[in-house]
Amino acid sequence: MPPDQDRFAVERHARTNRRVLHCPHCKKWIDYAERRALFWWKPKNGEINVGDHLSKIIVSNVLGQRDRTLMDKCDKRKRLIAIGSALHFASDGDSVWGSGVNGKIPADRHTFRTLDVRAVRGPRARAFLRERGLDVPEIYGDPGLLMPLFFPREALEPPSTRHPFLIVPHFNEPSDKYLSYKDQLVLPNRQPAGFVRQLLCAELVVSSSLHGLILTEAYGVPSVYLEWGNGEDRFKYDDYYHGTGRMQWHAGHSVEECLALGGNRPFDLNAVQRGLLDSFPHDLW
C-alpha cells in the first residue's frame, strides 16, 4: 500500500481530475481510500456479489445528492458499515447504517465495544447490539431498498420478454444445483443495475439470496425465500422481514413449493425508505 502522503495526493487529484481513474495504480489507491470510508465485502478473486457491492452503489448515490463522494469522508479512520450482514467486521467507533448480523458468525467474533448506530436491518440486529450495551434506534431497513430511487424501473429498460418466475441462487451455491431451471436462473455475480434489469421481467422471484429478495421487493415484484440448503442461517432473513413489519412470512423448501406459495405480502416501502434516508450519517461527510 502506498505511503500516506502519496495516497492522499492521489485522492486530492482524483477529486479534480477524473482521468486519474484510467491509471491502474491510481485506481487501486482510490479503491483503498473508498474502502477506508465505507466497508463492503469484496471476494479475493475480484468477483462481484450484488448484495455486497450494492453498499458502495447506494452510499455513493446518497452522498451524490449533496455533491459528496466516499473520499470526502472527514475521518477515514472510522468506517461506515452499511449493506450486508457485516456487523462482525465493525471496529470500535465505526458507524452503522442498515447493516445486519450474520447468524453463522459466533458472537465472540463481534469484538467492538462502541459503535455509532444510525439504523440496522431489523429488530433482531437491534436486540443483538443492545445485548452488548449499545444504543440502537428503532430505525429499520436494508438500504438496498433505496435502489429504485436512484435506478428507476423505466431507466433500467428491462427486456420485454416476461417470465412466470425467475430463480436467484445464493452467491455461494453451485449453479449446477439448478440445472433443471437453467432458463430461469439469474446469478447474483453481477452489477446491481444489470441484476435488477433481469428480475423486472419476472412475475415472481424465487430466491435463496437475501438481496435477491430485497431488490425484487424494492421494485414491487413479488418474491419468496427458497430455503433449500444454501448454507445460510435464517437469522438475517427473519431480521429483514421483521424490519419491514412482517413478523409472519413464508418460505418454500423447493422451487415447486415456492411457486405454490407465491410471494410474501407487500409492506410500506416509502416509510422504510424515508427512515433510511433521514438517518443517513451525512454529518460524517
Coordinates of C-alpha atoms in Angstrom, one line a residue:
M1 CA 0.0 0.0 0.0
P2 CA 1.4 3.5 -0.9
P3 CA 2.7 5.9 1.8
D4 CA 0.0 8.2 3.2
Q5 CA 1.3 11.3 1.6
D6 CA 1.3 9.6 -1.9
R7 CA -2.2 8.1 -1.3
F8 CA -3.7 11.4 -0.1
A9 CA -2.2 13.2 -3.1
V10 CA -3.9 10.7 -5.4
E11 CA -7.2 11.3 -3.5
R12 CA -7.0 15.1 -3.9
H13 CA -6.0 14.7 -7.6
A14 CA -8.9 12.3 -8.2
R15 CA -11.4 14.8 -7.0
T16 CA -10.4 17.4 -9.6
N17 CA -9.2 15.2 -12.5
R18 CA -11.2 12.1 -13.3
R19 CA -8.6 11.0 -15.9
V20 CA -6.7 9.6 -12.9
L21 CA -9.2 6.7 -13.0
H22 CA -7.5 5.3 -16.1
C23 CA -4.3 4.8 -14.2
P24 CA -4.2 1.2 -12.8
H25 CA -2.1 2.3 -9.7
C26 CA -4.4 5.2 -9.0
K27 CA -7.5 3.1 -9.3
K28 CA -6.0 0.7 -6.7
W29 CA -5.3 3.6 -4.3
I30 CA -8.7 5.1 -4.8
D31 CA -10.3 1.8 -4.1
Y32 CA -8.3 1.6 -0.9
A33 CA -9.3 5.1 0.1
E34 CA -13.0 4.4 -0.5
R35 CA -12.9 1.2 1.5
R36 CA -11.4 3.1 4.4
A37 CA -14.5 5.3 4.4
L38 CA -17.1 2.5 3.7
F39 CA -16.8 -1.2 4.3
W40 CA -18.1 -3.6 1.7
W41 CA -17.1 -7.2 1.4
K42 CA -15.1 -8.0 -1.8
P43 CA -14.1 -11.5 -2.8
K44 CA -10.4 -12.0 -3.2
N45 CA -10.9 -13.3 -6.8
G46 CA -12.5 -10.0 -7.7
E47 CA -15.9 -11.5 -8.5
I48 CA -18.9 -9.3 -7.7
N49 CA -21.6 -10.3 -5.3
V50 CA -24.5 -8.0 -6.0
G51 CA -25.6 -7.7 -2.3
D52 CA -22.2 -6.7 -1.1
H53 CA -21.3 -4.4 -4.0
L54 CA -24.6 -2.7 -3.5
S55 CA -23.3 -0.9 -0.4
K56 CA -20.9 1.2 -2.5
I57 CA -23.5 1.9 -5.1
I58 CA -26.2 3.1 -2.7
V59 CA -24.0 5.1 -0.3
S60 CA -22.3 6.8 -3.3
N61 CA -25.7 7.8 -4.7
V62 CA -26.9 9.1 -1.4
L63 CA -23.8 11.2 -1.0
G64 CA -24.0 12.4 -4.5
Q65 CA -27.3 14.1 -3.7
R66 CA -25.2 16.5 -1.7
D67 CA -22.2 16.7 -4.0
R68 CA -20.1 14.4 -1.9
T69 CA -18.1 11.3 -2.7
L70 CA -16.8 8.4 -0.5
M71 CA -13.4 10.0 -0.4
D72 CA -14.8 13.2 1.1
K73 CA -15.3 11.5 4.5
C74 CA -14.0 13.6 7.3
D75 CA -12.4 10.9 9.4
K76 CA -11.4 7.9 7.4
R77 CA -10.0 6.1 10.5
K78 CA -13.6 5.1 11.3
R79 CA -15.7 3.3 8.6
L80 CA -19.3 3.2 7.7
I81 CA -20.8 -0.3 7.8
A82 CA -23.9 -0.3 5.6
I83 CA -25.4 -3.0 3.4
G84 CA -24.7 -6.6 4.2
S85 CA -24.6 -9.0 7.2
A86 CA -21.4 -7.3 8.1
L87 CA -21.5 -6.3 11.8
H88 CA -18.8 -8.8 12.6
F89 CA -16.4 -6.6 10.5
A90 CA -17.1 -3.5 12.6
S91 CA -14.5 -2.0 14.9
D92 CA -14.8 0.5 17.8
G93 CA -16.1 3.8 16.7
D94 CA -17.4 2.7 13.3
S95 CA -20.8 3.9 12.2
V96 CA -23.7 1.5 11.2
W97 CA -26.4 2.3 8.7
G98 CA -28.7 -0.5 7.8
S99 CA -26.3 -3.4 8.4
G100 CA -27.2 -6.7 9.9
V101 CA -25.9 -9.8 11.7
N102 CA -24.6 -12.9 10.0
G103 CA -26.1 -15.7 12.1
K104 CA -23.3 -18.1 11.1
I105 CA -20.7 -15.9 12.9
P106 CA -20.0 -16.7 16.6
A107 CA -21.0 -13.9 18.9
D108 CA -17.4 -13.6 20.2
R109 CA -16.2 -12.6 16.8
H110 CA -18.0 -9.3 17.3
T111 CA -15.2 -7.6 19.2
F112 CA -16.4 -3.9 19.1
R113 CA -17.4 -2.1 22.3
T114 CA -18.6 1.2 20.9
L115 CA -20.5 1.9 17.7
D116 CA -22.3 4.9 16.2
V117 CA -25.5 3.2 15.1
R118 CA -27.9 5.1 12.9
A119 CA -30.1 2.3 11.6
V120 CA -30.0 -1.5 11.4
R121 CA -31.6 -4.1 9.1
G122 CA -34.2 -5.2 11.6
P123 CA -35.2 -5.7 15.3
R124 CA -33.1 -8.9 15.7
A125 CA -29.9 -7.0 14.8
R126 CA -31.0 -4.2 17.2
A127 CA -31.5 -6.7 20.0
F128 CA -28.1 -8.3 19.3
L129 CA -26.4 -4.9 19.7
R130 CA -28.4 -3.8 22.7
E131 CA -27.3 -7.0 24.5
R132 CA -23.8 -5.7 24.1
G133 CA -24.7 -2.4 25.8
L134 CA -25.0 -0.3 22.6
D135 CA -27.6 2.4 21.9
V136 CA -29.6 1.5 18.8
P137 CA -32.5 3.5 17.4
E138 CA -35.6 1.7 16.2
I139 CA -34.9 2.6 12.6
Y140 CA -35.0 -0.5 10.4
G141 CA -34.4 -1.4 6.8
D142 CA -31.8 -2.6 4.3
P143 CA -30.5 0.3 2.3
G144 CA -30.8 -1.9 -0.8
L145 CA -34.5 -0.9 -0.7
L146 CA -33.4 2.6 -1.9
M147 CA -32.2 1.2 -5.3
P148 CA -35.4 2.4 -7.2
L149 CA -34.8 6.0 -6.1
F150 CA -31.5 6.1 -8.0
F151 CA -32.2 3.5 -10.7
P152 CA -35.9 3.9 -11.7
R153 CA -37.5 1.0 -13.4
E154 CA -38.0 2.9 -16.6
A155 CA -34.3 3.9 -16.7
L156 CA -33.2 0.2 -16.4
E157 CA -35.2 -0.6 -19.6
P158 CA -36.0 -4.3 -18.7
P159 CA -36.4 -6.7 -21.6
S160 CA -39.9 -7.1 -23.0
T161 CA -39.9 -10.9 -22.5
R162 CA -41.9 -11.9 -19.5
H163 CA -41.2 -14.9 -17.2
P164 CA -43.7 -16.5 -14.9
F165 CA -40.9 -16.9 -12.4
L166 CA -37.1 -16.5 -12.1
I167 CA -34.7 -18.0 -9.6
V168 CA -31.8 -16.3 -7.8
P169 CA -29.4 -18.7 -6.0
H170 CA -27.2 -17.7 -3.2
F171 CA -23.8 -16.4 -4.2
N172 CA -22.1 -19.5 -2.7
E173 CA -24.5 -22.1 -4.1
P174 CA -23.3 -24.2 -7.0
S175 CA -25.3 -23.3 -10.1
D176 CA -25.5 -26.9 -11.2
K177 CA -27.9 -27.5 -8.4
Y178 CA -30.4 -25.6 -10.5
L179 CA -29.8 -27.4 -13.8
S180 CA -33.5 -28.2 -14.2
Y181 CA -34.2 -24.4 -14.1
K182 CA -31.3 -23.1 -16.1
D183 CA -33.5 -21.0 -18.3
Q184 CA -35.0 -19.3 -15.2
L185 CA -31.7 -18.7 -13.4
V186 CA -30.3 -15.2 -12.6
L187 CA -26.9 -15.3 -11.0
P188 CA -26.1 -12.7 -8.4
N189 CA -22.5 -12.2 -9.5
R190 CA -23.1 -9.0 -11.5
Q191 CA -23.6 -5.3 -11.0
P192 CA -26.8 -4.2 -9.3
A193 CA -28.4 -2.5 -12.3
G194 CA -27.9 -5.4 -14.7
F195 CA -29.1 -7.8 -12.0
V196 CA -32.3 -5.9 -11.3
R197 CA -32.9 -5.4 -15.0
Q198 CA -33.4 -9.1 -15.4
L199 CA -35.5 -9.6 -12.3
L200 CA -38.0 -7.0 -13.6
C201 CA -39.1 -9.4 -16.3
A202 CA -40.5 -11.9 -13.7
E203 CA -44.0 -12.2 -12.3
L204 CA -42.4 -13.9 -9.2
V205 CA -38.9 -14.3 -8.0
V206 CA -37.8 -17.3 -6.0
S207 CA -34.6 -16.5 -4.2
S208 CA -32.2 -18.1 -1.7
S209 CA -30.2 -14.8 -1.9
L210 CA -31.3 -12.2 0.6
H211 CA -30.6 -9.3 -1.8
G212 CA -32.4 -11.2 -4.5
L213 CA -35.5 -10.8 -2.2
I214 CA -34.7 -7.3 -1.2
L215 CA -34.1 -5.8 -4.6
T216 CA -37.1 -7.6 -6.1
E217 CA -39.4 -6.2 -3.4
A218 CA -37.9 -2.8 -3.8
Y219 CA -39.3 -2.7 -7.4
G220 CA -42.7 -4.2 -6.5
V221 CA -42.1 -7.7 -7.8
P222 CA -43.4 -10.5 -5.5
S223 CA -40.7 -12.7 -4.1
V224 CA -40.4 -15.8 -1.8
Y225 CA -37.4 -17.2 0.0
L226 CA -36.2 -20.6 -1.2
E227 CA -34.8 -22.3 1.9
W228 CA -33.1 -25.2 0.1
G229 CA -29.8 -25.9 1.8
N230 CA -28.0 -22.8 0.8
G231 CA -25.9 -22.9 4.0
E232 CA -27.3 -19.7 5.3
D233 CA -28.7 -19.1 8.8
R234 CA -32.3 -17.9 8.9
F235 CA -31.4 -15.0 11.3
K236 CA -30.8 -12.4 8.5
Y237 CA -34.0 -13.4 6.6
D238 CA -36.1 -13.1 9.8
D239 CA -34.4 -9.7 10.5
Y240 CA -35.2 -8.3 7.1
Y241 CA -38.8 -9.3 7.1
H242 CA -39.3 -8.2 10.7
G243 CA -37.6 -4.9 9.9
T244 CA -40.3 -4.3 7.3
G245 CA -43.1 -5.0 9.7
R246 CA -43.8 -8.6 8.7
M247 CA -43.4 -10.8 11.7
Q248 CA -45.1 -13.6 9.8
W249 CA -43.7 -14.6 6.5
H250 CA -43.3 -17.8 4.5
A251 CA -40.6 -19.7 2.7
G252 CA -40.5 -22.8 0.5
H253 CA -38.2 -25.8 0.7
S254 CA -38.3 -26.4 -3.0
V255 CA -38.9 -24.4 -6.1
E256 CA -42.2 -26.1 -6.6
E257 CA -43.3 -25.2 -3.1
C258 CA -42.3 -21.6 -3.5
L259 CA -44.3 -21.4 -6.7
A260 CA -47.3 -22.8 -4.9
L261 CA -46.9 -20.3 -2.0
G262 CA -46.3 -17.2 -4.1
G263 CA -44.8 -14.0 -2.9
N264 CA -44.8 -12.6 0.6
R265 CA -47.2 -9.8 1.3
P266 CA -46.0 -6.3 0.5
F267 CA -45.0 -3.6 3.1
D268 CA -44.9 0.2 3.3
L269 CA -41.8 0.7 1.2
N270 CA -42.0 4.5 1.3
A271 CA -41.9 4.6 5.1
V272 CA -38.8 2.4 5.2
Q273 CA -37.1 4.5 2.5
R274 CA -37.8 7.7 4.4
G275 CA -36.4 6.3 7.7
L276 CA -33.2 5.2 6.0
L277 CA -32.7 8.5 4.1
D278 CA -33.4 10.6 7.2
S279 CA -31.0 8.5 9.3
F280 CA -28.1 8.6 6.8
P281 CA -24.9 9.9 8.6
H282 CA -24.3 12.9 6.3
D283 CA -22.5 14.6 9.3
L284 CA -19.6 12.2 8.8
W285 CA -19.0 13.9 5.4

